[in-house]
Coordinates of C-alpha atoms in Angstrom, one line a residue:
M217 CA -101.9 -57.0 69.4
K218 CA -105.4 -56.7 67.7
V219 CA -106.2 -54.0 65.0
S220 CA -110.1 -53.3 64.8
V221 CA -110.9 -51.6 61.5
I222 CA -114.4 -49.9 61.3
V223 CA -116.0 -49.2 58.1
P224 CA -119.2 -47.1 58.1
V225 CA -121.5 -47.7 54.9
Y226 CA -124.1 -45.5 53.5
N227 CA -125.0 -45.9 49.8
T228 CA -121.5 -46.9 48.6
K229 CA -122.7 -50.6 47.3
K230 CA -120.6 -50.1 43.8
Y231 CA -117.4 -49.7 45.9
L232 CA -117.8 -51.9 48.8
D233 CA -116.6 -55.2 47.6
K234 CA -113.3 -53.8 46.5
C235 CA -113.2 -52.1 50.0
L236 CA -113.6 -55.2 51.8
D237 CA -111.3 -57.5 49.5
S238 CA -108.7 -55.0 50.3
L239 CA -109.2 -55.5 54.1
V240 CA -109.6 -59.2 54.3
N241 CA -106.5 -59.6 52.0
Q242 CA -104.0 -57.6 54.6
T243 CA -101.1 -59.2 55.5
L244 CA -101.9 -58.5 59.0
K245 CA -103.6 -61.5 60.7
D246 CA -104.7 -60.2 64.0
I247 CA -107.3 -57.8 62.3
E248 CA -110.9 -57.4 63.1
I249 CA -113.4 -55.6 60.5
I250 CA -116.4 -54.2 61.9
V251 CA -119.0 -53.1 59.0
V252 CA -121.6 -50.7 60.3
N253 CA -124.5 -49.9 57.7
D254 CA -125.6 -46.5 58.5
G255 CA -129.3 -47.1 57.1
S256 CA -128.1 -47.3 53.3
K257 CA -130.8 -47.2 50.9
E258 CA -128.9 -49.6 48.7
N259 CA -129.1 -53.4 49.4
V260 CA -125.5 -54.3 50.7
S261 CA -126.8 -57.8 52.1
E262 CA -125.5 -59.8 48.9
I263 CA -122.1 -58.3 49.2
I264 CA -121.8 -58.8 53.0
K265 CA -122.9 -62.5 52.7
K266 CA -119.6 -63.2 51.0
Y267 CA -117.6 -61.8 54.1
K268 CA -119.8 -63.2 56.7
N269 CA -116.9 -65.3 58.2
K270 CA -114.3 -62.6 57.9
I271 CA -116.1 -59.5 59.3
K272 CA -118.6 -58.4 62.1
Y273 CA -121.6 -56.6 60.5
F274 CA -124.1 -54.4 62.2
E275 CA -127.2 -52.6 60.7
N276 CA -128.6 -49.3 62.2
T277 CA -130.7 -46.5 60.9
N278 CA -129.4 -43.4 59.4
H279 CA -127.6 -41.4 62.1
G280 CA -124.6 -39.9 60.3
I281 CA -121.0 -40.9 60.2
G282 CA -120.0 -39.6 63.7
Y283 CA -122.5 -41.8 65.3
T284 CA -121.8 -44.9 63.2
R285 CA -118.0 -44.5 63.7
N286 CA -118.7 -44.4 67.6
F287 CA -121.0 -47.3 67.3
G288 CA -118.3 -49.4 65.7
I289 CA -115.8 -48.2 68.5
K290 CA -118.2 -49.6 71.2
K291 CA -118.1 -53.0 69.3
A292 CA -114.5 -53.0 68.7
I293 CA -112.1 -55.3 70.8
G294 CA -108.8 -54.4 69.4
E295 CA -106.1 -52.5 71.1
Y296 CA -106.0 -50.4 68.0
I297 CA -108.8 -48.9 66.2
G298 CA -108.6 -47.5 62.6
F299 CA -111.3 -46.2 60.1
V300 CA -111.8 -47.0 56.3
D301 CA -114.4 -45.4 54.4
S302 CA -116.5 -47.9 52.5
D303 CA -115.4 -46.2 49.0
D304 CA -111.6 -46.8 49.8
Y305 CA -109.3 -49.5 49.0

């Protein structure tokens, strides 16, 4: 049973490290973490590089949270889908 977690990112760079740490350190091993940058004005590439082997990362121009979540759903392969905001942990 694979779980896909979609993380939309927009101008939350100062929280993103903590958010991604909490996701990659989950006890659930069959997890897919999809991070979608929604045209954030902040450069998050340095943070993303640290997780490149543990997440799937996509960049878009700014379309808003609904579009970004739907984009993540289209990329997800999990049987179950969840969402985590990029300032949550």
